Amino acid sequence: MNETAIENFVCVIFNVSFMNCTWHVDRTASGDTQYFLYWKTSGKEDFTECQNYIKDDFERHRGCRFQNVMIENKRAYFLVNGSRSGQNIQSYEKKIKLYTIEKLTPPLNVTVNCTEASHRCEIQWQPPRTSHVKRHTCFKYEVVIENKADPEKNIKTTSKPERSITGNSYIFESFRAEKRYSVKIRATDNGCLVSTSWGEWSTPIEFGKEQLTSTSSYTLYMIPVLAASLVLFLCTVSTYLKKTSAIIPQPRDPFHEICPMDFQTENKNQILQHGTEEIIIIEEVT
């Protein structure tokens, strides 16, 4: 049944060792049509069926996900067959060099160091991660620098992309201290067993004095605010401690406290009693 064969078979390796293969189901294929993918990386091996199918709304297989794929210098063999209503459909076969379908990861550890006096910035990075290429000279790079001239008006200008950079650094010679920039980098093949398609862009790295100025201004603003807050806190604590200590009752001094009964008042008789005898002392006021 030739009209039910798959179309547009495509495989992509990404994030070093993951691979997705997808295809289009023929428009004439009914809902009971089913497809099966088999593959191997050597003519001496047996075909292995996909273990993680991608399905459409009719539960028909339309792709497969693979893990732990080793590229090296391997050629993979793919076979897709299937059936509809108990009848076999036309099979599909394809051979692919695995390194040609890899989507390279972004370059790693991108850094920017600028010198205001020389109006130059040195941009450095490390090669993308791969499972089969170790030499730095196997990659070339594209560097794109964006000048964020007016953030308030959202005006941006992009420099002419610099391609065919074979080292792991680039000198940006149009740096202006009062402006803000961002840079992103991607990699491709430089004559090795690497995909000739451009890889993923690195996360944009921003640099420039405008960004530093805003950070410095914020820091200078926060210093007096924090100092004033600290002084206010200390004053509040001091006032609270004074009020608290004022209302705490002091201990009585038994030697200086005035007794409510005064035994030495003038014009008053003092009666001393000893046992059963009484001595009455009468003082006359002179």
GROMACS .gro file of C-alpha atoms in nm:
model
  286
    1MET     CA    1   0.000   0.000   0.000
    2ASN     CA    2   0.227   0.273  -0.132
    3GLU     CA    3  -0.003   0.564  -0.057
    4THR     CA    4   0.028   0.514   0.321
    5ALA     CA    5   0.406   0.552   0.346
    6ILE     CA    6   0.544   0.824   0.575
    7GLU     CA    7   0.681   1.158   0.452
    8ASN     CA    8   0.934   1.418   0.568
    9PHE     CA    9   1.140   1.195   0.796
   10VAL     CA   10   1.372   1.419   1.005
   11CYS     CA   11   1.604   1.347   1.299
   12VAL     CA   12   1.777   1.601   1.526
   13ILE     CA   13   2.034   1.543   1.802
   14PHE     CA   14   2.030   1.808   2.076
   15ASN     CA   15   2.175   1.867   2.421
   16VAL     CA   16   2.469   1.632   2.341
   17SER     CA   17   2.293   1.293   2.358
   18PHE     CA   18   1.918   1.331   2.298
   19MET     CA   19   1.761   1.260   1.958
   20ASN     CA   20   1.412   1.314   1.819
   21CYS     CA   21   1.295   1.162   1.491
   22THR     CA   22   0.962   1.270   1.341
   23TRP     CA   23   0.763   1.210   1.022
   24HIS     CA   24   0.436   1.311   0.862
   25VAL     CA   25   0.156   1.061   0.830
   26ASP     CA   26   0.013   1.034   0.480
   27ARG     CA   27  -0.313   1.227   0.448
   28THR     CA   28  -0.489   0.920   0.309
   29ALA     CA   29  -0.392   0.706   0.608
   30SER     CA   30  -0.694   0.601   0.815
   31GLY     CA   31  -0.716   0.607   1.191
   32ASP     CA   32  -0.623   0.240   1.223
   33THR     CA   33  -0.291   0.291   1.041
   34GLN     CA   34   0.008   0.238   1.266
   35TYR     CA   35   0.381   0.296   1.214
   36PHE     CA   36   0.689   0.145   1.376
   37LEU     CA   37   1.045   0.281   1.379
   38TYR     CA   38   1.359   0.066   1.394
   39TRP     CA   39   1.720   0.177   1.390
   40LYS     CA   40   2.084   0.066   1.430
   41THR     CA   41   2.428   0.230   1.413
   42SER     CA   42   2.617  -0.052   1.241
   43GLY     CA   43   2.550  -0.281   0.949
   44LYS     CA   44   2.642  -0.577   1.171
   45GLU     CA   45   2.382  -0.495   1.438
   46ASP     CA   46   2.019  -0.596   1.449
   47PHE     CA   47   1.749  -0.329   1.426
   48THR     CA   48   1.605  -0.206   1.757
   49GLU     CA   49   1.251  -0.070   1.785
   50CYS     CA   50   1.175   0.270   1.933
   51GLN     CA   51   1.091   0.259   2.304
   52ASN     CA   52   0.935   0.606   2.338
   53TYR     CA   53   0.697   0.693   2.055
   54ILE     CA   54   0.548   1.036   1.984
   55LYS     CA   55   0.177   1.000   1.904
   56ASP     CA   56  -0.092   1.207   1.732
   57ASP     CA   57  -0.459   1.251   1.826
   58PHE     CA   58  -0.542   0.912   1.675
   59GLU     CA   59  -0.271   0.738   1.881
   60ARG     CA   60  -0.073   0.683   1.562
   61HIS     CA   61   0.304   0.687   1.597
   62ARG     CA   62   0.449   0.995   1.428
   63GLY     CA   63   0.793   1.012   1.591
   64CYS     CA   64   1.034   0.872   1.848
   65ARG     CA   65   1.251   1.005   2.132
   66PHE     CA   66   1.597   0.860   2.200
   67GLN     CA   67   1.838   0.907   2.491
   68ASN     CA   68   2.211   0.840   2.539
   69VAL     CA   69   2.289   0.863   2.169
   70MET     CA   70   2.661   0.844   2.095
   71ILE     CA   71   2.756   1.029   1.777
   72GLU     CA   72   3.125   0.951   1.718
   73ASN     CA   73   3.177   0.877   1.349
   74LYS     CA   74   2.865   0.668   1.314
   75ARG     CA   75   2.615   0.622   1.037
   76ALA     CA   76   2.266   0.533   1.157
   77TYR     CA   77   2.017   0.320   0.965
   78PHE     CA   78   1.646   0.394   1.007
   79LEU     CA   79   1.349   0.184   0.901
   80VAL     CA   80   0.981   0.279   0.935
   81ASN     CA   81   0.712   0.031   0.845
   82GLY     CA   82   0.356  -0.040   0.955
   83SER     CA   83   0.016  -0.174   0.868
   84ARG     CA   84  -0.341  -0.069   0.800
   85SER     CA   85  -0.643  -0.297   0.826
   86GLY     CA   86  -0.414  -0.597   0.852
   87GLN     CA   87  -0.214  -0.508   0.543
   88ASN     CA   88   0.149  -0.399   0.538
   89ILE     CA   89   0.224  -0.051   0.417
   90GLN     CA   90   0.525   0.065   0.219
   91SER     CA   91   0.836   0.085   0.438
   92TYR     CA   92   1.069   0.381   0.453
   93GLU     CA   93   1.449   0.355   0.488
   94LYS     CA   94   1.715   0.621   0.542
   95LYS     CA   95   2.086   0.638   0.630
   96ILE     CA   96   2.214   0.939   0.826
   97LYS     CA   97   2.559   1.043   0.950
   98LEU     CA   98   2.477   1.132   1.308
   99TYR     CA   99   2.716   1.427   1.339
  100THR     CA  100   2.536   1.604   1.052
  101ILE     CA  101   2.207   1.622   1.243
  102GLU     CA  102   2.344   1.755   1.574
  103LYS     CA  103   2.217   2.091   1.698
  104LEU     CA  104   2.519   2.230   1.881
  105THR     CA  105   2.471   2.363   2.234
  106PRO     CA  106   2.552   2.731   2.299
  107PRO     CA  107   2.916   2.825   2.367
  108LEU     CA  108   2.990   2.806   2.742
  109ASN     CA  109   3.113   3.056   3.004
  110VAL     CA  110   3.077   3.377   2.802
  111THR     CA  111   3.250   3.670   2.978
  112VAL     CA  112   3.314   4.035   2.887
  113ASN     CA  113   3.599   4.256   3.018
  114CYS     CA  114   3.601   4.620   2.906
  115THR     CA  115   3.864   4.895   2.933
  116GLU     CA  116   3.712   5.242   2.923
  117ALA     CA  117   4.035   5.421   2.830
  118SER     CA  118   4.102   5.206   2.521
  119HIS     CA  119   3.733   5.174   2.418
  120ARG     CA  120   3.784   4.799   2.384
  121CYS     CA  121   3.617   4.492   2.530
  122GLU     CA  122   3.751   4.138   2.526
  123ILE     CA  123   3.479   3.875   2.490
  124GLN     CA  124   3.578   3.521   2.582
  125TRP     CA  125   3.399   3.184   2.582
  126GLN     CA  126   3.443   2.807   2.582
  127PRO     CA  127   3.339   2.566   2.299
  128PRO     CA  128   2.994   2.404   2.303
  129ARG     CA  129   2.952   2.063   2.466
  130THR     CA  130   2.966   1.760   2.239
  131SER     CA  131   3.015   1.387   2.289
  132HIS     CA  132   3.262   1.332   2.006
  133VAL     CA  133   3.469   1.651   1.944
  134LYS     CA  134   3.743   1.761   2.186
  135ARG     CA  135   3.953   2.002   1.978
  136HIS     CA  136   3.875   2.372   2.010
  137THR     CA  137   3.981   2.429   1.650
  138CYS     CA  138   3.684   2.224   1.525
  139PHE     CA  139   3.448   2.518   1.577
  140LYS     CA  140   3.401   2.864   1.438
  141TYR     CA  141   3.169   3.125   1.585
  142GLU     CA  142   2.930   3.406   1.509
  143VAL     CA  143   2.927   3.702   1.751
  144VAL     CA  144   2.640   3.952   1.754
  145ILE     CA  145   2.661   4.267   1.969
  146GLU     CA  146   2.351   4.478   2.031
  147ASN     CA  147   2.372   4.844   2.129
  148LYS     CA  148   2.086   4.938   2.361
  149ALA     CA  149   2.117   5.308   2.281
  150ASP     CA  150   1.798   5.435   2.444
  151PRO     CA  151   1.629   5.191   2.686
  152GLU     CA  152   1.345   5.437   2.763
  153LYS     CA  153   1.244   5.459   2.397
  154ASN     CA  154   1.324   5.093   2.340
  155ILE     CA  155   1.557   5.179   2.053
  156LYS     CA  156   1.812   4.911   1.971
  157THR     CA  157   2.078   4.879   1.705
  158THR     CA  158   2.258   4.557   1.619
  159SER     CA  159   2.613   4.549   1.494
  160LYS     CA  160   2.707   4.356   1.181
  161PRO     CA  161   2.747   3.989   1.282
  162GLU     CA  162   3.110   3.881   1.304
  163ARG     CA  163   3.140   3.531   1.161
  164SER     CA  164   3.422   3.284   1.100
  165ILE     CA  165   3.588   3.357   1.436
  166THR     CA  166   3.803   3.051   1.498
  167GLY     CA  167   3.946   3.131   1.841
  168ASN     CA  168   3.774   3.151   2.178
  169SER     CA  169   3.786   3.530   2.208
  170TYR     CA  170   3.688   3.845   2.021
  171ILE     CA  171   3.791   4.210   2.064
  172PHE     CA  172   3.507   4.462   2.042
  173GLU     CA  173   3.669   4.793   1.948
  174SER     CA  174   3.365   5.023   1.938
  175PHE     CA  175   3.294   5.031   2.310
  176ARG     CA  176   3.156   5.357   2.450
  177ALA     CA  177   3.147   5.394   2.826
  178GLU     CA  178   2.815   5.581   2.828
  179LYS     CA  179   2.631   5.306   2.637
  180ARG     CA  180   2.495   4.966   2.723
  181TYR     CA  181   2.547   4.652   2.515
  182SER     CA  182   2.460   4.282   2.499
  183VAL     CA  183   2.643   4.000   2.322
  184LYS     CA  184   2.539   3.650   2.210
  185ILE     CA  185   2.739   3.377   2.037
  186ARG     CA  186   2.673   3.055   1.845
  187ALA     CA  187   2.894   2.789   1.686
  188THR     CA  188   2.923   2.575   1.375
  189ASP     CA  189   3.166   2.339   1.200
  190ASN     CA  190   3.522   2.438   1.113
  191GLY     CA  191   3.625   2.140   0.904
  192CYS     CA  192   3.574   1.854   1.151
  193LEU     CA  193   3.298   1.600   1.208
  194VAL     CA  194   3.058   1.871   1.319
  195SER     CA  195   2.722   1.980   1.183
  196THR     CA  196   2.746   2.264   0.931
  197SER     CA  197   2.424   2.416   1.068
  198TRP     CA  198   2.454   2.695   1.323
  199GLY     CA  199   2.396   2.587   1.683
  200GLU     CA  200   2.196   2.744   1.964
  201TRP     CA  201   2.257   3.106   2.068
  202SER     CA  202   2.412   3.167   2.406
  203THR     CA  203   2.214   3.364   2.665
  204PRO     CA  204   2.275   3.738   2.597
  205ILE     CA  205   2.535   3.892   2.831
  206GLU     CA  206   2.488   4.262   2.906
  207PHE     CA  207   2.778   4.501   2.965
  208GLY     CA  208   2.847   4.873   2.965
  209LYS     CA  209   2.876   5.163   3.207
  210GLU     CA  210   2.508   5.256   3.198
  211GLN     CA  211   2.420   4.936   3.376
  212LEU     CA  212   2.700   4.990   3.630
  213THR     CA  213   2.592   5.350   3.688
  214SER     CA  214   2.238   5.252   3.770
  215THR     CA  215   2.365   4.993   4.014
  216SER     CA  216   2.605   5.240   4.176
  217SER     CA  217   2.336   5.506   4.208
  218TYR     CA  218   2.108   5.260   4.377
  219THR     CA  219   2.385   5.165   4.619
  220LEU     CA  220   2.464   5.530   4.700
  221TYR     CA  221   2.096   5.595   4.760
  222MET     CA  222   2.056   5.299   4.992
  223ILE     CA  223   2.355   5.383   5.216
  224PRO     CA  224   2.205   5.701   5.377
  225VAL     CA  225   1.864   5.535   5.399
  226LEU     CA  226   2.007   5.242   5.592
  227ALA     CA  227   2.212   5.475   5.815
  228ALA     CA  228   1.906   5.688   5.900
  229SER     CA  229   1.704   5.376   5.975
  230LEU     CA  230   1.975   5.251   6.212
  231VAL     CA  231   1.989   5.584   6.400
  232LEU     CA  232   1.609   5.593   6.436
  233PHE     CA  233   1.609   5.237   6.567
  234LEU     CA  234   1.876   5.314   6.829
  235CYS     CA  235   1.691   5.627   6.945
  236THR     CA  236   1.367   5.432   6.979
  237VAL     CA  237   1.536   5.161   7.184
  238SER     CA  238   1.706   5.419   7.411
  239THR     CA  239   1.377   5.603   7.479
  240TYR     CA  240   1.200   5.278   7.555
  241LEU     CA  241   1.466   5.169   7.803
  242LYS     CA  242   1.449   5.504   7.988
  243LYS     CA  243   1.071   5.486   8.025
  244THR     CA  244   1.088   5.126   8.140
  245SER     CA  245   1.350   5.197   8.406
  246ALA     CA  246   1.151   5.498   8.541
  247ILE     CA  247   0.845   5.296   8.635
  248ILE     CA  248   1.031   5.014   8.812
  249PRO     CA  249   0.980   5.056   9.195
  250GLN     CA  250   1.303   5.109   9.388
  251PRO     CA  251   1.374   4.891   9.697
  252ARG     CA  252   1.301   5.050  10.038
  253ASP     CA  253   1.584   5.165  10.262
  254PRO     CA  254   1.489   5.064  10.617
  255PHE     CA  255   1.744   5.307  10.767
  256HIS     CA  256   1.621   5.622  10.599
  257GLU     CA  257   1.249   5.562  10.563
  258ILE     CA  258   1.031   5.785  10.785
  259CYS     CA  259   0.821   5.575  11.017
  260PRO     CA  260   0.452   5.671  11.035
  261MET     CA  261   0.471   5.661  11.416
  262ASP     CA  262   0.692   5.935  11.565
  263PHE     CA  263   0.800   5.850  11.919
  264GLN     CA  264   0.987   6.180  11.974
  265THR     CA  265   0.708   6.432  11.926
  266GLU     CA  266   0.723   6.734  12.159
  267ASN     CA  267   0.460   6.773  12.434
  268LYS     CA  268   0.386   6.405  12.434
  269ASN     CA  269   0.416   6.165  12.722
  270GLN     CA  270   0.629   5.864  12.679
  271ILE     CA  271   0.525   5.554  12.858
  272LEU     CA  272   0.778   5.290  12.919
  273GLN     CA  273   0.662   4.966  13.058
  274HIS     CA  274   0.895   4.710  13.210
  275GLY     CA  275   0.731   4.400  13.350
  276THR     CA  276   0.458   4.519  13.591
  277GLU     CA  277   0.615   4.856  13.668
  278GLU     CA  278   0.534   5.176  13.487
  279ILE     CA  279   0.751   5.484  13.472
  280ILE     CA  280   0.578   5.803  13.373
  281ILE     CA  281   0.793   6.079  13.243
  282ILE     CA  282   0.633   6.419  13.223
  283GLU     CA  283   0.818   6.681  13.027
  284GLU     CA  284   0.735   7.038  13.077
  285VAL     CA  285   0.755   7.281  12.804
  286THR     CA  286   0.981   7.562  12.892
   0.00000   0.00000   0.00000
